[in-house]
Tab-separated table of C-alpha atoms in Angstrom:
chain	number	residue	atom	x	y	z
A	185	UNK	CA	49.505	233.389	-4.561
A	186	UNK	CA	48.580	236.919	-3.532
A	187	UNK	CA	45.349	237.419	-1.616
A	188	UNK	CA	44.666	241.073	-2.388
A	189	UNK	CA	41.573	242.206	-4.270
A	190	UNK	CA	41.539	242.164	-8.002
A	191	UNK	CA	41.678	245.440	-9.887
A	192	UNK	CA	38.287	247.015	-9.241
A	193	UNK	CA	36.240	248.780	-11.861
A	194	UNK	CA	32.569	249.127	-12.607
A	195	UNK	CA	31.923	247.467	-15.934
A	196	UNK	CA	29.065	246.783	-18.281
A	197	UNK	CA	27.918	243.228	-18.814
A	198	UNK	CA	30.605	241.084	-20.398
A	199	UNK	CA	30.637	237.463	-21.381
A	200	UNK	CA	30.811	235.056	-18.422
A	201	UNK	CA	33.446	233.205	-20.415
A	202	UNK	CA	35.590	236.345	-20.160
A	203	UNK	CA	34.920	236.421	-16.416
A	204	UNK	CA	36.062	232.810	-16.174
A	205	UNK	CA	39.273	233.725	-17.988
A	206	UNK	CA	40.012	236.390	-15.346
A	207	UNK	CA	40.215	233.725	-12.656
A	208	UNK	CA	41.833	231.161	-14.928
A	209	UNK	CA	45.294	231.338	-13.337
A	210	UNK	CA	43.887	230.861	-9.831
A	211	UNK	CA	41.578	228.075	-10.992
A	212	UNK	CA	44.520	226.295	-12.618
A	213	UNK	CA	46.485	226.630	-9.370
A	214	UNK	CA	43.564	224.935	-7.601
A	215	UNK	CA	43.383	222.241	-10.297
A	216	UNK	CA	47.048	221.308	-9.893
A	217	UNK	CA	47.556	222.094	-6.187
A	218	UNK	CA	49.709	219.292	-4.804
A	219	UNK	CA	49.739	217.481	-8.163
A	220	UNK	CA	53.498	216.919	-7.897
A	221	UNK	CA	55.628	218.512	-5.178
A	222	UNK	CA	59.287	219.491	-5.052
A	223	UNK	CA	61.681	217.783	-5.762
A	224	UNK	CA	59.232	216.556	-8.448
A	225	UNK	CA	60.625	213.009	-8.406
A	226	UNK	CA	58.668	209.769	-8.268
A	227	UNK	CA	61.019	208.484	-5.545
A	228	UNK	CA	60.268	211.420	-3.221
A	229	UNK	CA	58.169	210.336	-0.223
A	230	UNK	CA	55.848	213.342	-0.527
A	231	UNK	CA	54.906	212.258	-4.068
A	232	UNK	CA	53.775	208.802	-3.000
A	233	UNK	CA	50.551	210.133	-1.452
A	234	UNK	CA	48.927	212.459	-3.960
A	235	UNK	CA	45.679	214.230	-4.741
A	236	UNK	CA	44.382	215.350	-1.379
A	237	UNK	CA	41.882	218.053	-2.371
A	238	UNK	CA	38.492	217.903	-4.051
A	239	UNK	CA	38.490	214.130	-4.595
A	240	UNK	CA	35.069	212.584	-5.322
A	241	UNK	CA	34.842	208.794	-5.113
A	242	UNK	CA	31.770	206.563	-5.601
A	243	UNK	CA	29.477	206.832	-2.580
A	244	UNK	CA	29.536	203.156	-1.617
A	245	UNK	CA	33.336	203.137	-1.453
A	246	UNK	CA	33.566	206.364	0.570
A	247	UNK	CA	30.900	205.253	3.058
A	248	UNK	CA	32.096	201.683	3.459
A	249	UNK	CA	33.050	202.508	7.055
A	250	UNK	CA	30.185	204.947	7.699
A	251	UNK	CA	28.887	208.282	6.385
A	252	UNK	CA	31.426	211.010	5.720
A	253	UNK	CA	31.307	214.118	7.923
A	254	UNK	CA	30.628	217.254	5.849
A	255	UNK	CA	33.240	220.008	6.094
A	256	UNK	CA	33.442	223.397	4.420
A	257	UNK	CA	36.706	222.600	2.677
A	258	UNK	CA	39.864	220.569	3.019
A	259	UNK	CA	41.278	217.166	2.217
A	260	UNK	CA	38.337	214.956	3.265
A	261	UNK	CA	37.333	212.467	0.570
A	262	UNK	CA	33.656	212.566	-0.358
A	263	UNK	CA	31.212	211.478	-3.023
A	264	UNK	CA	29.704	214.943	-3.584
A	265	UNK	CA	30.298	218.689	-3.302
A	266	UNK	CA	27.646	221.248	-2.401
A	267	UNK	CA	27.979	224.975	-3.092
A	268	UNK	CA	25.401	227.560	-2.010
A	269	UNK	CA	25.726	231.287	-2.598
A	270	UNK	CA	23.624	234.411	-3.080
A	271	UNK	CA	23.161	236.104	-6.433
A	272	UNK	CA	21.537	239.477	-7.165
A	273	UNK	CA	19.441	239.509	-10.338
A	274	UNK	CA	20.090	242.555	-12.523
A	275	UNK	CA	17.948	241.621	-15.564
A	276	UNK	CA	14.693	239.708	-16.084
A	277	UNK	CA	16.408	237.326	-18.511
A	278	UNK	CA	19.336	236.583	-16.195
A	279	UNK	CA	21.099	233.243	-16.553
A	280	UNK	CA	23.715	231.393	-14.517
A	281	UNK	CA	26.523	229.355	-16.047
A	282	UNK	CA	28.455	226.758	-14.044
A	283	UNK	CA	31.743	225.323	-15.256
A	284	UNK	CA	32.889	222.124	-13.542
A	285	UNK	CA	36.657	221.441	-13.659
A	286	UNK	CA	38.509	218.345	-12.481
A	287	UNK	CA	41.316	215.921	-13.264
A	288	UNK	CA	40.918	212.382	-14.594
A	289	UNK	CA	43.684	210.036	-13.483
A	290	UNK	CA	45.740	208.422	-16.234
A	291	UNK	CA	47.950	205.448	-15.459
A	292	UNK	CA	51.251	205.664	-17.346
A	293	UNK	CA	52.715	202.167	-17.518
A	294	UNK	CA	56.156	201.595	-19.031
A	295	UNK	CA	56.558	198.239	-20.789
A	296	UNK	CA	59.763	196.612	-21.991
A	297	UNK	CA	59.889	194.690	-25.261
A	298	UNK	CA	60.661	190.980	-24.903
A	299	UNK	CA	62.579	188.681	-27.262
A	300	UNK	CA	59.295	187.043	-28.276
A	301	UNK	CA	57.810	190.357	-29.406
A	302	UNK	CA	55.637	190.685	-26.299
A	303	UNK	CA	55.803	193.327	-23.583
A	304	UNK	CA	56.086	193.207	-19.813
A	305	UNK	CA	55.387	195.908	-17.232
A	306	UNK	CA	58.481	197.496	-15.679
A	307	UNK	CA	58.837	200.386	-13.183
A	308	UNK	CA	61.429	202.135	-15.363
A	309	UNK	CA	63.204	201.743	-18.690
A	310	UNK	CA	66.341	203.400	-20.044
A	311	UNK	CA	66.507	203.374	-23.835
A	312	UNK	CA	69.545	203.552	-26.123
A	313	UNK	CA	69.825	207.361	-26.202
A	314	UNK	CA	69.977	207.471	-22.386
A	315	UNK	CA	66.419	208.731	-21.891
A	316	UNK	CA	64.657	207.225	-18.870
A	317	UNK	CA	60.925	206.472	-18.812
A	318	UNK	CA	59.167	205.873	-15.483
A	319	UNK	CA	55.832	204.277	-14.630
A	320	UNK	CA	53.731	206.942	-12.915
A	321	UNK	CA	50.182	208.274	-12.515
A	322	UNK	CA	49.409	211.341	-14.639
A	323	UNK	CA	46.148	213.272	-14.943
A	324	UNK	CA	44.085	214.799	-17.746
A	325	UNK	CA	42.183	218.090	-17.173
A	326	UNK	CA	38.441	217.939	-17.893
A	327	UNK	CA	35.602	220.486	-18.014
A	328	UNK	CA	31.806	220.527	-18.309
A	329	UNK	CA	29.268	223.371	-18.308
A	330	UNK	CA	25.668	223.799	-17.123
A	331	UNK	CA	23.427	226.798	-17.858
A	332	UNK	CA	20.288	227.732	-15.887
A	333	UNK	CA	17.864	230.536	-16.703
A	334	UNK	CA	16.699	232.277	-13.513
A	335	UNK	CA	12.979	232.209	-14.245
A	336	UNK	CA	10.083	230.574	-12.398
A	337	UNK	CA	11.318	227.096	-13.410
A	338	UNK	CA	14.753	227.577	-11.805
A	339	UNK	CA	13.460	226.302	-8.470
A	340	UNK	CA	13.122	222.815	-9.975
A	341	UNK	CA	16.707	222.993	-11.184
A	342	UNK	CA	18.646	221.454	-14.013
A	343	UNK	CA	20.628	218.216	-13.773
A	344	UNK	CA	23.103	217.158	-16.422
A	345	UNK	CA	25.389	214.118	-16.560
A	346	UNK	CA	29.107	214.833	-16.575
A	347	UNK	CA	32.146	212.643	-16.903
A	348	UNK	CA	34.944	211.474	-19.133
A	349	UNK	CA	35.333	208.357	-21.253
A	350	UNK	CA	37.863	205.678	-20.553
A	351	UNK	CA	40.559	204.871	-23.059
A	352	UNK	CA	44.000	203.502	-23.797
A	353	UNK	CA	46.841	205.205	-25.677
A	354	UNK	CA	49.999	203.393	-26.735
A	355	UNK	CA	53.257	205.255	-27.453
A	356	UNK	CA	56.073	203.173	-28.996
A	357	UNK	CA	59.566	204.000	-27.746
A	358	UNK	CA	62.508	204.495	-30.141
A	359	UNK	CA	64.528	201.473	-31.156
A	360	UNK	CA	61.697	199.080	-30.338
A	361	UNK	CA	62.924	199.161	-26.726
A	362	UNK	CA	59.389	199.120	-25.406
A	363	UNK	CA	56.329	201.280	-25.144
A	364	UNK	CA	54.363	203.557	-22.821
A	365	UNK	CA	50.727	202.603	-22.266
A	366	UNK	CA	48.359	205.199	-20.807
A	367	UNK	CA	45.037	203.929	-19.450
A	368	UNK	CA	42.021	205.940	-18.230
A	369	UNK	CA	38.904	204.589	-16.565
A	370	UNK	CA	35.478	206.020	-17.359
A	371	UNK	CA	34.160	208.695	-14.976
A	372	UNK	CA	30.456	209.271	-14.362
A	373	UNK	CA	28.875	212.056	-12.355
A	374	UNK	CA	26.158	214.702	-12.350
A	375	UNK	CA	25.802	218.408	-11.707
A	376	UNK	CA	22.523	219.846	-10.431
A	377	UNK	CA	21.927	223.615	-10.409
A	378	UNK	CA	18.890	225.100	-8.618
A	379	UNK	CA	17.868	228.614	-7.626
A	380	UNK	CA	15.606	229.554	-4.704
A	381	UNK	CA	13.985	232.993	-5.018
A	382	UNK	CA	14.481	234.940	-1.750
A	383	UNK	CA	13.375	238.339	-3.068
A	384	UNK	CA	12.481	239.780	-6.480
A	385	UNK	CA	16.160	240.559	-7.093
A	386	UNK	CA	17.842	237.888	-4.953
A	387	UNK	CA	18.269	234.104	-5.292
A	388	UNK	CA	20.074	231.443	-3.329
A	389	UNK	CA	21.951	229.378	-5.876
A	390	UNK	CA	22.889	225.752	-5.217
A	391	UNK	CA	25.355	223.698	-7.250
A	392	UNK	CA	25.674	220.035	-6.340
A	393	UNK	CA	28.251	217.780	-7.980
A	394	UNK	CA	28.086	214.034	-7.312
A	395	UNK	CA	29.980	210.928	-8.352
A	396	UNK	CA	27.467	208.468	-9.838
A	397	UNK	CA	29.796	205.779	-11.165
A	398	UNK	CA	30.171	202.196	-10.003
A	399	UNK	CA	32.137	201.696	-6.808
A	400	UNK	CA	35.190	199.457	-6.519
A	401	UNK	CA	35.269	196.740	-3.874
A	402	UNK	CA	34.937	198.169	-0.320
A	403	UNK	CA	38.537	197.328	0.660
A	404	UNK	CA	40.118	198.638	-2.510
A	405	UNK	CA	43.187	200.762	-1.716
A	406	UNK	CA	42.812	204.501	-2.214
A	407	UNK	CA	45.573	204.592	-4.859
A	408	UNK	CA	43.583	202.090	-6.888
A	409	UNK	CA	40.228	203.786	-6.282
A	410	UNK	CA	41.663	207.093	-7.544
A	411	UNK	CA	41.571	205.666	-11.060
A	412	UNK	CA	37.783	206.146	-11.049
A	413	UNK	CA	37.634	209.417	-9.071
A	414	UNK	CA	37.035	213.068	-9.895
A	415	UNK	CA	40.217	214.802	-8.670
A	416	UNK	CA	40.762	218.468	-7.666
A	417	UNK	CA	37.063	219.082	-8.350
A	418	UNK	CA	35.965	222.737	-8.290
A	419	UNK	CA	33.471	225.009	-10.027
A	420	UNK	CA	33.418	228.442	-11.612
A	421	UNK	CA	30.030	230.178	-11.431
A	422	UNK	CA	29.185	233.161	-13.614
A	423	UNK	CA	26.341	234.336	-15.758
A	424	UNK	CA	24.557	237.146	-17.556
A	425	UNK	CA	22.653	239.746	-15.579
A	426	UNK	CA	23.753	238.478	-12.141
A	427	UNK	CA	26.184	239.593	-9.432
A	428	UNK	CA	27.333	237.451	-6.527
A	429	UNK	CA	27.491	238.445	-2.863
A	430	UNK	CA	30.497	237.729	-0.663
A	431	UNK	CA	29.924	234.952	1.865
A	432	UNK	CA	33.007	236.128	3.784
A	433	UNK	CA	32.041	239.797	4.098
A	434	UNK	CA	28.320	240.059	3.250
A	435	UNK	CA	26.239	243.242	3.544
A	436	UNK	CA	24.517	243.577	6.915
A	437	UNK	CA	21.077	243.206	5.365
A	438	UNK	CA	21.965	239.740	4.049
A	439	UNK	CA	23.712	238.229	7.078
A	440	UNK	CA	20.847	235.838	7.827
A	441	UNK	CA	20.571	234.675	4.227
A	442	UNK	CA	24.329	234.076	4.047
A	443	UNK	CA	24.293	232.112	7.311
A	444	UNK	CA	21.623	229.855	5.821
A	445	UNK	CA	23.900	228.881	2.905
A	446	UNK	CA	25.359	225.376	3.286
A	447	UNK	CA	28.689	224.628	1.680
A	448	UNK	CA	30.084	221.115	1.981
A	449	UNK	CA	33.568	220.021	0.857
A	450	UNK	CA	34.001	223.316	-0.991
A	451	UNK	CA	33.516	227.037	-0.422
A	452	UNK	CA	32.786	229.876	-2.878
A	453	UNK	CA	34.737	233.147	-2.945
A	454	UNK	CA	34.390	236.197	-5.152
A	455	UNK	CA	36.662	236.323	-8.166
A	456	UNK	CA	37.250	238.293	-11.287
A	457	UNK	CA	36.512	242.007	-11.538
A	458	UNK	CA	34.782	243.521	-8.507
A	459	UNK	CA	32.298	246.364	-8.521
A	460	UNK	CA	32.941	249.069	-5.931
A	461	UNK	CA	29.378	250.325	-6.090
A	462	UNK	CA	28.196	247.909	-3.416
A	463	UNK	CA	29.113	247.676	0.226
A	464	UNK	CA	30.815	245.312	0.350
A	465	UNK	CA	31.675	244.787	-3.332
A	466	UNK	CA	29.997	242.110	-5.414
A	467	UNK	CA	31.477	240.157	-8.314
A	468	UNK	CA	30.372	238.645	-11.602
A	469	UNK	CA	32.082	235.311	-10.996
A	470	UNK	CA	32.635	232.901	-8.097
A	471	UNK	CA	35.319	230.290	-7.610
A	472	UNK	CA	34.127	227.425	-5.411
A	473	UNK	CA	37.286	225.549	-4.426
A	474	UNK	CA	38.125	222.657	-2.094
A	475	UNK	CA	40.869	224.767	-0.465
A	476	UNK	CA	40.446	227.895	1.658
A	477	UNK	CA	40.862	231.112	-0.353
A	478	UNK	CA	39.992	234.783	0.263
A	479	UNK	CA	37.678	236.836	-1.913
A	480	UNK	CA	39.322	237.936	-5.173
A	481	UNK	CA	42.347	235.616	-4.975
A	482	UNK	CA	45.149	236.309	-7.405
A	483	UNK	CA	48.372	234.695	-8.497
A	484	UNK	CA	51.187	237.150	-7.780
A	485	UNK	CA	52.124	238.932	-11.038
A	486	UNK	CA	55.811	238.241	-10.339
A	487	UNK	CA	55.246	234.462	-10.494
A	488	UNK	CA	56.539	233.108	-13.852
A	489	UNK	CA	54.587	229.851	-13.635
A	490	UNK	CA	52.929	227.213	-11.498
A	491	UNK	CA	55.054	225.185	-9.062
A	492	UNK	CA	52.086	223.067	-7.854
A	493	UNK	CA	52.465	224.365	-4.281
A	494	UNK	CA	50.627	227.659	-3.832
A	495	UNK	CA	51.614	227.874	-0.162
A	496	UNK	CA	55.306	228.051	-1.052
A	497	UNK	CA	57.445	231.081	-1.916
A	498	UNK	CA	58.418	231.006	-5.578
A	499	UNK	CA	61.949	232.253	-4.933
A	500	UNK	CA	62.756	229.538	-2.389
A	501	UNK	CA	61.215	226.773	-4.475
A	502	UNK	CA	62.971	227.993	-7.625
A	503	UNK	CA	66.349	228.125	-5.869
A	504	UNK	CA	65.904	224.623	-4.476
A	505	UNK	CA	64.905	223.312	-7.905
A	506	UNK	CA	68.007	224.909	-9.443
A	507	UNK	CA	70.154	223.021	-6.935
A	508	UNK	CA	68.867	219.572	-7.890
A	509	UNK	CA	71.656	217.315	-9.170
A	510	UNK	CA	71.721	216.258	-12.798
A	511	UNK	CA	70.589	212.768	-11.782
A	512	UNK	CA	67.684	214.179	-9.745
A	513	UNK	CA	66.654	216.349	-12.691
A	514	UNK	CA	66.729	213.353	-15.032
A	515	UNK	CA	64.415	211.460	-12.696
A	516	UNK	CA	62.059	214.432	-12.366
A	517	UNK	CA	61.870	214.848	-16.153
A	518	UNK	CA	61.107	211.155	-16.542
A	519	UNK	CA	58.445	211.297	-13.820
A	520	UNK	CA	55.945	213.645	-15.459
A	521	UNK	CA	55.756	216.151	-18.354
A	522	UNK	CA	54.632	218.902	-15.986
A	523	UNK	CA	57.736	218.328	-13.850
A	524	UNK	CA	59.873	218.546	-16.982
A	525	UNK	CA	58.183	221.859	-17.862
A	526	UNK	CA	59.032	223.267	-14.421
A	527	UNK	CA	62.684	222.255	-14.807
A	528	UNK	CA	62.833	223.791	-18.291
A	529	UNK	CA	61.419	227.068	-16.971
A	530	UNK	CA	63.792	227.179	-14.004
A	531	UNK	CA	66.891	226.241	-16.016
A	532	UNK	CA	66.222	228.938	-18.625
A	533	UNK	CA	64.896	231.672	-16.320
A	534	UNK	CA	66.381	235.084	-17.226
A	535	UNK	CA	68.083	236.962	-14.334
A	536	UNK	CA	65.569	239.809	-14.476
A	537	UNK	CA	62.669	237.361	-14.012
A	538	UNK	CA	64.400	235.637	-11.109
A	539	UNK	CA	65.128	239.026	-9.478
A	540	UNK	CA	61.401	239.773	-9.366
A	541	UNK	CA	60.837	236.673	-7.213
A	542	UNK	CA	62.670	238.265	-4.285
A	543	UNK	CA	59.430	239.922	-3.223
A	544	UNK	CA	57.310	243.006	-3.650
A	545	UNK	CA	55.909	245.594	-1.265
A	546	UNK	CA	52.204	246.134	-1.802
A	547	UNK	CA	50.581	249.155	-0.188
A	548	UNK	CA	47.907	248.561	2.417
A	549	UNK	CA	46.078	251.616	1.075
A	550	UNK	CA	43.991	250.782	-2.019
A	551	UNK	CA	44.059	253.085	-5.005
A	552	UNK	CA	41.089	255.265	-5.885
A	553	UNK	CA	38.737	253.917	-8.560
A	554	UNK	CA	39.104	255.271	-12.076
A	555	UNK	CA	37.278	258.525	-12.792
A	556	UNK	CA	33.855	258.011	-14.417
A	557	UNK	CA	33.371	259.013	-18.062
A	558	UNK	CA	32.489	262.658	-18.613
A	559	UNK	CA	28.971	261.869	-19.788
A	560	UNK	CA	28.094	260.301	-16.451
A	561	UNK	CA	27.574	262.307	-13.257
A	562	UNK	CA	30.588	262.209	-10.995
A	563	UNK	CA	30.226	259.856	-8.053
A	564	UNK	CA	31.973	260.507	-4.755
A	565	UNK	CA	35.263	258.553	-4.569
A	566	UNK	CA	35.078	255.367	-2.556
A	567	UNK	CA	38.022	254.966	-0.189
A	568	UNK	CA	38.565	251.881	1.908
A	569	UNK	CA	40.974	252.541	4.759
A	570	UNK	CA	43.891	250.246	5.414
A	571	UNK	CA	42.970	247.462	7.823
A	572	UNK	CA	45.311	248.951	10.419
A	573	UNK	CA	47.917	251.665	10.575
A	574	UNK	CA	49.884	252.539	13.716
A	575	UNK	CA	48.807	255.907	15.035
A	576	UNK	CA	45.695	255.936	12.860
A	577	UNK	CA	43.363	255.297	15.811
A	578	UNK	CA	43.382	254.788	19.552
A	579	UNK	CA	44.310	251.134	19.263
A	580	UNK	CA	47.629	249.391	19.917
A	581	UNK	CA	50.877	251.179	19.108
A	582	UNK	CA	53.659	248.570	19.391
A	583	UNK	CA	56.507	251.087	19.158
A	584	UNK	CA	55.291	253.205	22.095
A	585	UNK	CA	53.114	250.894	24.218
A	586	UNK	CA	54.485	249.674	27.557
A	587	UNK	CA	53.671	246.849	29.931
A	588	UNK	CA	54.406	246.815	33.663
A	589	UNK	CA	56.835	244.089	34.808
A	590	UNK	CA	58.019	244.027	38.440
A	591	UNK	CA	57.002	247.647	38.804
A	592	UNK	CA	58.973	248.737	35.715
A	593	UNK	CA	57.205	249.865	32.503
A	594	UNK	CA	58.829	247.974	29.610
A	595	UNK	CA	58.568	249.253	26.063
A	596	UNK	CA	60.691	250.064	23.031
A	597	UNK	CA	64.306	250.629	24.141
A	598	UNK	CA	63.996	248.894	27.533
A	599	UNK	CA	66.750	246.452	28.455
A	600	UNK	CA	65.830	243.081	29.934
A	601	UNK	CA	67.234	239.690	30.900
A	602	UNK	CA	65.530	236.660	29.352
A	603	UNK	CA	63.981	234.157	31.788
A	604	UNK	CA	61.954	231.697	29.645
A	605	UNK	CA	59.677	229.478	31.717
A	606	UNK	CA	60.485	225.786	31.795
A	607	UNK	CA	56.846	224.855	31.198
A	608	UNK	CA	55.126	226.036	28.043
A	609	UNK	CA	58.136	227.914	26.651
A	610	UNK	CA	59.388	227.484	23.118
A	611	UNK	CA	62.212	224.932	23.047
A	612	UNK	CA	64.465	227.346	21.138
A	613	UNK	CA	63.896	230.066	23.734
A	614	UNK	CA	65.357	227.855	26.455
A	615	UNK	CA	68.800	228.312	24.880
A	616	UNK	CA	68.510	232.064	25.446
A	617	UNK	CA	67.976	231.882	29.211
A	618	UNK	CA	70.085	234.490	31.039
A	619	UNK	CA	70.957	236.502	27.921
A	620	UNK	CA	70.308	240.256	27.881
A	621	UNK	CA	68.240	241.934	25.207
A	622	UNK	CA	66.558	245.170	24.160
A	623	UNK	CA	62.789	245.483	23.739
A	624	UNK	CA	61.759	246.601	20.251
A	625	UNK	CA	57.961	246.605	20.551
A	626	UNK	CA	54.971	245.485	22.609
A	627	UNK	CA	52.318	243.449	20.786
A	628	UNK	CA	48.764	242.782	21.969
A	629	UNK	CA	47.279	239.585	20.518
A	630	UNK	CA	43.621	239.237	19.583
A	631	UNK	CA	43.127	236.842	22.508
A	632	UNK	CA	44.230	239.537	24.984
A	633	UNK	CA	47.733	238.183	25.623
A	634	UNK	CA	50.860	240.356	25.388
A	635	UNK	CA	54.240	239.533	23.841
A	636	UNK	CA	57.382	241.664	23.750
A	637	UNK	CA	59.628	241.591	20.689
A	638	UNK	CA	63.326	241.705	21.633
A	639	UNK	CA	66.772	241.664	19.994
A	640	UNK	CA	69.754	240.056	21.721
A	641	UNK	CA	72.532	242.369	22.950
A	642	UNK	CA	75.304	239.984	21.859
A	643	UNK	CA	73.821	239.185	18.430
A	644	UNK	CA	76.087	240.770	15.783
A	645	UNK	CA	73.154	240.766	13.361
A	646	UNK	CA	70.716	242.483	15.728
A	647	UNK	CA	70.670	245.697	13.695
A	648	UNK	CA	69.902	243.750	10.535
A	649	UNK	CA	67.153	241.783	12.299
A	650	UNK	CA	65.611	245.041	13.507
A	651	UNK	CA	65.658	246.429	9.990
A	652	UNK	CA	63.882	243.320	8.667
A	653	UNK	CA	61.514	243.183	11.647
A	654	UNK	CA	62.701	239.762	12.846
A	655	UNK	CA	62.581	239.358	16.617
A	656	UNK	CA	62.401	236.889	19.471
A	657	UNK	CA	59.092	237.049	21.344
A	658	UNK	CA	58.584	236.578	25.078
A	659	UNK	CA	55.723	236.966	27.519
A	660	UNK	CA	56.079	239.659	30.201
A	661	UNK	CA	56.570	237.026	32.925
A	662	UNK	CA	59.596	235.702	31.005
A	663	UNK	CA	61.490	238.986	31.239
A	664	UNK	CA	63.489	240.535	34.072
A	665	UNK	CA	63.864	244.326	33.851
A	666	UNK	CA	67.436	245.573	34.033
A	667	UNK	CA	66.319	249.092	34.891
A	668	UNK	CA	65.846	249.704	38.625
A	669	UNK	CA	62.393	250.255	40.001
A	670	UNK	CA	61.500	253.931	39.715
A	671	UNK	CA	62.483	255.928	42.770
A	672	UNK	CA	59.706	258.108	44.147
A	673	UNK	CA	59.938	261.741	43.083
A	674	UNK	CA	60.437	264.372	45.759
A	675	UNK	CA	56.823	265.420	45.357
A	676	UNK	CA	55.792	261.836	46.144
A	677	UNK	CA	57.783	261.795	49.438
A	678	UNK	CA	55.751	262.611	52.575
A	679	UNK	CA	56.752	265.869	54.223
A	680	UNK	CA	59.203	265.382	57.080
A	681	UNK	CA	57.761	265.896	60.496
A	682	UNK	CA	58.957	268.997	62.265
């Protein structure tokens, strides 16, 4: 998932549904984050503990051992989510639309046919054509929407019930070998949307989602309690005649109002199309997710599809999936339809699509906005400088900076002997003790510490590592200069006495 800003243009009002579609790929990545991890098999240990983000259980079950501690985001289980953000009102008839998205757990139970015509639960079943069916927990995506007009009544808010019905689906298997029974428990919750007027053109918007269903017994295992939970819960917030302010990079005039916003178990970030007219930009849609994201998150355009692990590199995960054995692939396909879809995509991926996964270089310098139409007066171009460029200011310059070690200034090109400290050193660095190396750069960390990047003299791949920018890093006190201490220049020598 790329974290650069979305393509930025100033646009007229468009449907909030269209805005929601612009962040659809990212929202789907949030919905299925961690749903099923490589190697996508039921037997894999990492797939035995699932659904770690945005899980809302009944309050009594969550607080059986005491109240939960609110956090901004993360894997803490809760019974509610609270989102607060700032919205600028652009029209008197402005409205806000909130779309709640979540997963409802569905228990897939495989049953084998008995000689008496009955059925019994089994963990797996292989039928006559060789197809294997596995008992596993699936999930069904659900949505609900709430609309609030930002008039004088908005302060009282709007509360609507949300949820999904329970149900049972039965799928007979060929040859009367058995059947697959899918069972869903009813979900009950509520969404409350309120707006507090802070100024004639500014409101603090609050969206609160809560689980209101009946709680299981206090000691019920989490895997069992998940059957009645809202999973991967998150919200999209848009509207007509409103623009949202960044809570990560707010304008200076709104710092205090942003600091007063309370977000619990979720955090809103700007999404969709940004408007460069503001400083910083605003957006017409927010994504409030239970995982940490930057403003304007995007799925990398090179990615051919979701792998349910947004922190991974598509190329690595695709290669590893290709290398699964036939037996492993059969198990993955039998585990879940979404796993089967991933395998189908990987097995049939064209070479040109796979080649794009190797990576892309994205400039740190943003492009200029599109020229305004001729009928509008020309506005001065808005340029946002790159966050940092060596030589662009008086700050650090890793290629030319030096640091004094034992009276010798060490910088790019200096030769050193590695002396990693026994206490606090990286375990891998200890194997390099006594080796000689060349300094490539000097880096100053944000905490004030200094590290020197080096390449080993006897590493046959040192030139390749330098080209890629891969180095070993050591503190100055872990290096011994190989250059002699500078001899004083003749001008530094005191004049001989007559």
